[in-house]
Coordinates of N, CA and C in Angstrom, one line a residue:
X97 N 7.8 6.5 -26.5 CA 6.8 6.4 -25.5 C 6.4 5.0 -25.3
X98 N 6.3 4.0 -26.3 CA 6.0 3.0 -26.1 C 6.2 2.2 -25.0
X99 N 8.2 2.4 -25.5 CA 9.3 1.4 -24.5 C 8.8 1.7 -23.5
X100 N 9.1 3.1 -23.3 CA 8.7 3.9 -21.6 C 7.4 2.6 -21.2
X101 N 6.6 2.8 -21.7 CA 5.3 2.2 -21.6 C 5.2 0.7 -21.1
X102 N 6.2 0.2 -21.7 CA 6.8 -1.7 -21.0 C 7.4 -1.8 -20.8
X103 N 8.3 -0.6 -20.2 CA 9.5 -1.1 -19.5 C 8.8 -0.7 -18.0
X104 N 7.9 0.4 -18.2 CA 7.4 0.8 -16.6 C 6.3 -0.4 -16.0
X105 N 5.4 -1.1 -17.4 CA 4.3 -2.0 -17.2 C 5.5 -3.3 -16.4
X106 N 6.3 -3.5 -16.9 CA 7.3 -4.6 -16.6 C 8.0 -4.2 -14.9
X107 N 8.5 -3.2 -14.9 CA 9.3 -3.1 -13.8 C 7.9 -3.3 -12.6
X108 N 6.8 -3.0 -12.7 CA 5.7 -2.9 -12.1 C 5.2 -4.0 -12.0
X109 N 5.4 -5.1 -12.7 CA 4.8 -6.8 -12.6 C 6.0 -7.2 -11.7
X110 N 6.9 -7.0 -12.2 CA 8.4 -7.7 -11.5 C 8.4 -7.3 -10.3
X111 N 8.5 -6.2 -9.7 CA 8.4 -6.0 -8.2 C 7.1 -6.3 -7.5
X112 N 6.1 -6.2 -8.5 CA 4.9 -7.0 -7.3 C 4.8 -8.5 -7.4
X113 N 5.4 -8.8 -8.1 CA 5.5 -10.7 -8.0 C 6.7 -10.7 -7.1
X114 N 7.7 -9.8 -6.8 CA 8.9 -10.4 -6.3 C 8.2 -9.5 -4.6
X115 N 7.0 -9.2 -4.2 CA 6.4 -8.5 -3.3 C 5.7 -10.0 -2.8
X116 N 4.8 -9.8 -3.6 CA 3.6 -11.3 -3.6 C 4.6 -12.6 -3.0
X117 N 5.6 -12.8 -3.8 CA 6.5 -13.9 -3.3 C 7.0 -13.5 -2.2
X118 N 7.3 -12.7 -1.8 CA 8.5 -12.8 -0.2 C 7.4 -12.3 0.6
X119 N 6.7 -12.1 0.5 CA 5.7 -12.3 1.7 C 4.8 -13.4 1.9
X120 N 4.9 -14.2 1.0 CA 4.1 -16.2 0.9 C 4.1 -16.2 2.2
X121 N 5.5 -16.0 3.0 CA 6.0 -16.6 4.2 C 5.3 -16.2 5.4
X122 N 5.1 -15.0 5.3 CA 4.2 -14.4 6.7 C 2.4 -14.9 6.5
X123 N 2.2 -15.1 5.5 CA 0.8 -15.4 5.1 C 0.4 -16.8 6.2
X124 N 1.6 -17.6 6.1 CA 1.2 -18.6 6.1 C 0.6 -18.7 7.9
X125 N 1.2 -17.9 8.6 CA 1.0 -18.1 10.3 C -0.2 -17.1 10.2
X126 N -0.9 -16.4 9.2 CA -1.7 -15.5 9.4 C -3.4 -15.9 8.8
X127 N -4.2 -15.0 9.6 CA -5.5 -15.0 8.5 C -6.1 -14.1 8.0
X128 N -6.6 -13.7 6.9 CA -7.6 -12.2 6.8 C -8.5 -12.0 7.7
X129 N -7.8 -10.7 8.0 CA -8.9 -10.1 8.8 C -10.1 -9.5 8.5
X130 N -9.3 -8.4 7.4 CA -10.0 -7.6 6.4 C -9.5 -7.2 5.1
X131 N -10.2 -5.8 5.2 CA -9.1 -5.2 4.1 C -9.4 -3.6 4.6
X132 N -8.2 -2.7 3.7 CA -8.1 -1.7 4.2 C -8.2 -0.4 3.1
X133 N -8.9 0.1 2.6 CA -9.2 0.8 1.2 C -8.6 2.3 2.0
X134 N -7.7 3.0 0.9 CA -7.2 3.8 0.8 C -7.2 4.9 -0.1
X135 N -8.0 5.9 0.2 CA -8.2 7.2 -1.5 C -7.2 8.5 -0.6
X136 N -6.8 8.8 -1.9 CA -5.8 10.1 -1.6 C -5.7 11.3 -3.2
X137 N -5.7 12.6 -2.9 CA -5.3 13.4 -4.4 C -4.2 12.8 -4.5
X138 N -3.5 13.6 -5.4 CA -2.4 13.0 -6.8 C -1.4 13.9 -5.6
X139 N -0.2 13.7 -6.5 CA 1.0 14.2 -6.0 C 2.4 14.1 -6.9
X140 N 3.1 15.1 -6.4 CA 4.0 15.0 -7.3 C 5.6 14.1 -6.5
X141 N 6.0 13.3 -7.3 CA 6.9 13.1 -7.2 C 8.5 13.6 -6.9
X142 N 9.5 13.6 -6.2 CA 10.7 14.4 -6.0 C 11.7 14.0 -6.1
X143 N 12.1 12.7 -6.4 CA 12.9 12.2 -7.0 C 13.9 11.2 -6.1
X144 N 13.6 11.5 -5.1 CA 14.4 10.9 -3.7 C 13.2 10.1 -3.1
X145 N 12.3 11.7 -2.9 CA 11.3 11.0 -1.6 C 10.2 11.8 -2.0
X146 N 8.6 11.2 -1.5 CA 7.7 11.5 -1.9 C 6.7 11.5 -0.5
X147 N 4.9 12.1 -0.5 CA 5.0 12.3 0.5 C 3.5 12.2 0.2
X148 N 2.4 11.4 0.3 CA 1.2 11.4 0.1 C 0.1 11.2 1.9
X149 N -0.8 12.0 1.6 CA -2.2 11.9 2.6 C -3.2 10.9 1.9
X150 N -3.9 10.1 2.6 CA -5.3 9.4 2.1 C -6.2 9.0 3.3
X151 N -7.2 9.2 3.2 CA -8.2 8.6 4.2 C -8.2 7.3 3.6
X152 N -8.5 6.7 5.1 CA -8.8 4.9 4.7 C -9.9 4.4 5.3
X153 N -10.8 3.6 5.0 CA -11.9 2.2 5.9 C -10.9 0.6 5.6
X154 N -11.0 0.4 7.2 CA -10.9 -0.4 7.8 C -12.3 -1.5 7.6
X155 N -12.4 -2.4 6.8 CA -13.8 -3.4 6.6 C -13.4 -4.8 7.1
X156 N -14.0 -5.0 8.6 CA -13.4 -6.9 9.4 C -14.4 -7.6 8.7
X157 N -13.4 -9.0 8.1 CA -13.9 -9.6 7.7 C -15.3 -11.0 8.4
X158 N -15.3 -10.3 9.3 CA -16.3 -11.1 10.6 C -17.6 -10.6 9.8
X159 N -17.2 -9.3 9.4 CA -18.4 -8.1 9.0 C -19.1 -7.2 10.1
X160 N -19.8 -6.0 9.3 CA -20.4 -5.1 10.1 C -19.4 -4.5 10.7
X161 N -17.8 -4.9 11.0 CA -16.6 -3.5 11.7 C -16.3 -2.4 10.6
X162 N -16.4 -1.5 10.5 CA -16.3 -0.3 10.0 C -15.4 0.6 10.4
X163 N -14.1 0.8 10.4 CA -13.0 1.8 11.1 C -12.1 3.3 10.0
X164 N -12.3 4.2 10.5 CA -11.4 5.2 9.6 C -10.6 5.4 10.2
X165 N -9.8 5.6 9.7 CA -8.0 6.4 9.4 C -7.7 7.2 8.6
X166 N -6.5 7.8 9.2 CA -5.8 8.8 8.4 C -4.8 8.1 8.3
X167 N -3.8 8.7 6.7 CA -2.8 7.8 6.7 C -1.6 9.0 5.8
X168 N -0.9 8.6 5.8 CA 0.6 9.3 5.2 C 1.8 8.2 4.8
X169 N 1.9 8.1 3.4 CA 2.6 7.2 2.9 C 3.7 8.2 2.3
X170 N 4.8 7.5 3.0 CA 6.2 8.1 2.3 C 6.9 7.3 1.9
X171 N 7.7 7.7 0.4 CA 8.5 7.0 -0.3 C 9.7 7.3 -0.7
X172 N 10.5 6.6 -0.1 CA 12.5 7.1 -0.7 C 12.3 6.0 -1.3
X173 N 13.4 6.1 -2.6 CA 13.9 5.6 -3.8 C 13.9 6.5 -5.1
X174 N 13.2 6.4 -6.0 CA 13.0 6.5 -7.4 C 11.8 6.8 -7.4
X175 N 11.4 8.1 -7.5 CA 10.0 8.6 -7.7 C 9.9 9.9 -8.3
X176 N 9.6 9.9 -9.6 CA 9.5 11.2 -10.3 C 8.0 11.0 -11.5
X177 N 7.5 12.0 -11.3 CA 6.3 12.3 -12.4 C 5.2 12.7 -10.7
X178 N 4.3 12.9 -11.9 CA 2.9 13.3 -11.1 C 1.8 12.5 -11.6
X179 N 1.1 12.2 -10.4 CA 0.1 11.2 -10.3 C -1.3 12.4 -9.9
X180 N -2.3 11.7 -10.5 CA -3.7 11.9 -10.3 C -4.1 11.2 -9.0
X181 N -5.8 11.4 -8.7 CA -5.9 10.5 -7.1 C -5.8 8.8 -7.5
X182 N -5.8 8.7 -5.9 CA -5.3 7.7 -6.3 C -5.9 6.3 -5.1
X183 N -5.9 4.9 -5.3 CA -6.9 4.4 -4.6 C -6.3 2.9 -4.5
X184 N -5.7 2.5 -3.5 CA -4.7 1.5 -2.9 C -5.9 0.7 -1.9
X185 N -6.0 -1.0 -2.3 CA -7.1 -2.0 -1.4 C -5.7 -2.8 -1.1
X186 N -5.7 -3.0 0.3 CA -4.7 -4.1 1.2 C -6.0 -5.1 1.7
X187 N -5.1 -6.6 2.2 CA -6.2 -7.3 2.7 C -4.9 -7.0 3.7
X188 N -5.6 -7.2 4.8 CA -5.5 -7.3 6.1 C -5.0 -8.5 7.1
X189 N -4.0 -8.9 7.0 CA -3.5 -10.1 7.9 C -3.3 -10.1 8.9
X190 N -3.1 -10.5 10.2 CA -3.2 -10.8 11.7 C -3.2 -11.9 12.5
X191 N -2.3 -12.1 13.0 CA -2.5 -13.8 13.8 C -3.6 -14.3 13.9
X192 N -4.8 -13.4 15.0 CA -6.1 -13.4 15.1 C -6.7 -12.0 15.0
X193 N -8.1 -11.9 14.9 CA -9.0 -10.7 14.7 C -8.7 -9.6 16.0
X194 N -8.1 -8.4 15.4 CA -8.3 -7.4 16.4 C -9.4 -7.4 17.0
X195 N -9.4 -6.7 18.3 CA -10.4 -7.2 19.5 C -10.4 -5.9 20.1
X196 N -9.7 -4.7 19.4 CA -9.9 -3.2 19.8 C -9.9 -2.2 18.8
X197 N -10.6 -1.4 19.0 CA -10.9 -0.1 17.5 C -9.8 0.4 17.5
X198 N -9.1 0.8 16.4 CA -7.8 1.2 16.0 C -6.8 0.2 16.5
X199 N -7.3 -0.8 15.9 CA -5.7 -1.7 16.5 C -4.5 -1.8 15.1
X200 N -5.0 -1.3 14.6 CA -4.5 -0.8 13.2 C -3.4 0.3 12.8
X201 N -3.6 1.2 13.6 CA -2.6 2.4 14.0 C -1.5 2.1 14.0
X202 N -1.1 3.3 13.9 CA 0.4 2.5 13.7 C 1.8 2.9 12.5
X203 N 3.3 2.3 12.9 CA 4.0 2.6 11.6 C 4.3 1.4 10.9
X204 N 3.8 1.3 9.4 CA 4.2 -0.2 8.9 C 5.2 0.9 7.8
X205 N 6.1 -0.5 7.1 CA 6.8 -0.3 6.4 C 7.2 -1.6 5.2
X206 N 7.9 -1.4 4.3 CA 7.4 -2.2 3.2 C 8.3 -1.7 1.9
X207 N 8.1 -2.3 0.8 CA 9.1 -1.9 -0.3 C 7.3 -1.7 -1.3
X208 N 8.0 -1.1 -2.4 CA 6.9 -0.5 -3.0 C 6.9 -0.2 -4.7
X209 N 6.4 -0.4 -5.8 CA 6.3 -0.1 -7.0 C 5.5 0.5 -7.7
X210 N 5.2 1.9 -8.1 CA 4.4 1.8 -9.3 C 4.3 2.9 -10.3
X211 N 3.6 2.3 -11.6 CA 4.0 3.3 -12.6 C 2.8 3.7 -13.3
X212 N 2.7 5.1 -13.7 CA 1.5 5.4 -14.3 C 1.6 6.1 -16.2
X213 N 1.3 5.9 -17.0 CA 1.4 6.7 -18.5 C -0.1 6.8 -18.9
X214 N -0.7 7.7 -18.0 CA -1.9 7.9 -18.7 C -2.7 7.2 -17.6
X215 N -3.0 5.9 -17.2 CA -3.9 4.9 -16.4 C -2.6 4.2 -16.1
X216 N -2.6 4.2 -14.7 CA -1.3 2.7 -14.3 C -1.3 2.0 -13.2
X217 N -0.8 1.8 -12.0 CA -1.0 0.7 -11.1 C 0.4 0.6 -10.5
X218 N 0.2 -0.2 -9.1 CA 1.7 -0.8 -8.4 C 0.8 -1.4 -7.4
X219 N 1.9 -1.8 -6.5 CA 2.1 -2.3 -5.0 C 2.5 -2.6 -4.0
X220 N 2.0 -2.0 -3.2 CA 2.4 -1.9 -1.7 C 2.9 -3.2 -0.5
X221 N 3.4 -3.9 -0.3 CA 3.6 -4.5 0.6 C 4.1 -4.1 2.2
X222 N 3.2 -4.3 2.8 CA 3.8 -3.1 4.3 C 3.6 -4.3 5.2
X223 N 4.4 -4.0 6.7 CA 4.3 -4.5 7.7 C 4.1 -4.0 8.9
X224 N 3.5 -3.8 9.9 CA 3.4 -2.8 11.1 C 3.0 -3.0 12.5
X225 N 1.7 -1.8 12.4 CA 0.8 -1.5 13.2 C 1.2 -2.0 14.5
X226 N 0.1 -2.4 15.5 CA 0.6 -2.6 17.4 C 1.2 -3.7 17.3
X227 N 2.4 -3.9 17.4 CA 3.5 -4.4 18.1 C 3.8 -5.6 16.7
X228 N 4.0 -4.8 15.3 CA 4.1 -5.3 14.4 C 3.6 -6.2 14.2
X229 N 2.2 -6.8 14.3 CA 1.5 -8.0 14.5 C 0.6 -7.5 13.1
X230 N 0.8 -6.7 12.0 CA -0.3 -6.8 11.2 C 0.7 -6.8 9.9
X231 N 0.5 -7.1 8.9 CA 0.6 -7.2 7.1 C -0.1 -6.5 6.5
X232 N 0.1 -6.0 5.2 CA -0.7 -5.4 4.5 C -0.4 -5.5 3.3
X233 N -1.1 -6.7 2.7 CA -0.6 -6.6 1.3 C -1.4 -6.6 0.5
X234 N -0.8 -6.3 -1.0 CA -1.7 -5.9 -1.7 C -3.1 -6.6 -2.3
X235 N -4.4 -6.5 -2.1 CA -5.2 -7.4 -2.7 C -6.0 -7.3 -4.0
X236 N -5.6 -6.1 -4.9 CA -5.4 -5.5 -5.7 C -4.5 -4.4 -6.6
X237 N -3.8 -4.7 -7.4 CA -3.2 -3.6 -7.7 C -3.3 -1.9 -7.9
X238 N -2.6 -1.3 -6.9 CA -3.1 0.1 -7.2 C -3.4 0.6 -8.2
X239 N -4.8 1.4 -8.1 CA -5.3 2.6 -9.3 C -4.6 3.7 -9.3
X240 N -4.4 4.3 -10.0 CA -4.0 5.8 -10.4 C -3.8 6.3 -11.5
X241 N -3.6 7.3 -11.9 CA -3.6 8.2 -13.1 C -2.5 9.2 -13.1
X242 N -1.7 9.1 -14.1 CA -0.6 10.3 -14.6 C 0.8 10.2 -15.2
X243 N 1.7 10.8 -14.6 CA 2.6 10.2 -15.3 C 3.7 10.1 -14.6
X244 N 4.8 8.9 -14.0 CA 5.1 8.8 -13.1 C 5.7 7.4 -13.1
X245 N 6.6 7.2 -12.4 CA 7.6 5.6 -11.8 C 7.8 5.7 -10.8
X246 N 7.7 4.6 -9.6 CA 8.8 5.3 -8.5 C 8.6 4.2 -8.3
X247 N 9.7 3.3 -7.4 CA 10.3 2.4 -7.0 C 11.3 2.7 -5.4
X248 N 10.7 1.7 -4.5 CA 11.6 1.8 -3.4 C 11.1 1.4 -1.9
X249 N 11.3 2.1 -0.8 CA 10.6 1.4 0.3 C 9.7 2.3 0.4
X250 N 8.5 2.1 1.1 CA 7.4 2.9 1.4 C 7.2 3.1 3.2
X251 N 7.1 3.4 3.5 CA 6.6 3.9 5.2 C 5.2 4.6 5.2
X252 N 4.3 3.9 5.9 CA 3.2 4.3 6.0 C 2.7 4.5 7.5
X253 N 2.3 6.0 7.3 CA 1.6 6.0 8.9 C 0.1 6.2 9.0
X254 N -0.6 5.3 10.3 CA -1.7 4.6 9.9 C -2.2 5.0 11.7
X255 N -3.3 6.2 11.6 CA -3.9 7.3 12.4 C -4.9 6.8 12.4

């Protein structure tokens, strides 16, 4: 149990540093806008592909913007175990400040990590929304609970 235990803690640092790193590049033309908080129940894993719902707030970093979403995050790769709920914060990048409610909508996509034994974490890196003009990366590592690895791209759709 242990190995299990840092080999999943490890594959989950390595892919969000190697997340964090290849996205430096897009940071750099961009600025926060916000961020984007994400709660969802648990789910089980399938081994291919996975298939999660979560409400989200949208918080502009101007202040006082307040926006909800619905969202659906799917995952091909390596995803087996079951997860408890679960609670994913993105900051928000964008050339400049959206200037319309739901400019956020949208399909982003992105590569993805994470592992749970009891209390665990990963990270999302996505790209999308109106006319792929938005980032979403991670500005915390995800919470969750259970037991579970999955590794691969993620597709998120963002209502």
């Amino acid at each position: 149990m242990i190995k299990l235990t840092r080999l999943s803690a490890f594959a989950v640092l390595a892919i969000s540093s190697a997340l964090l790193a290849g996205s430096a590049q897009a940071q750099q033309s961009q600025l926060k806008v916000g961020t984007l908080t994400c709660s969802g129940a648990g789910g089980i894993g399938l081994i291919v592909t996975s298939q999660k719902t979560f409400a989200c707030t949208f918080s502009s970093s101007s202040g006082g913007k307040r926006e909800r979403y619905a969202a659906k995050i799917t995952k091909f790769g390596l995803d087996v175990g079951v997860t408890g709920p679960t609670t994913i914060v993105w900051a928000v990048l964008a050339p400049s400040v959206p200037k319309r409610r739901g400019a956020l909508a949208g399909n982003y996509v992105g590569a993805s990590a994470d592992a749970s034994i009891g209390l665990g974490g990963g990270a999302n890196a996505l790209v999308g929304g109106s006319q792929n003009t938005f980032t979403l990366q991670p500005l915390s590592l995800q919470g969750q609970s259970g037991l579970n690895l999955a590794v691969g791209v993620s597709g998120l759709e963002l209502r």
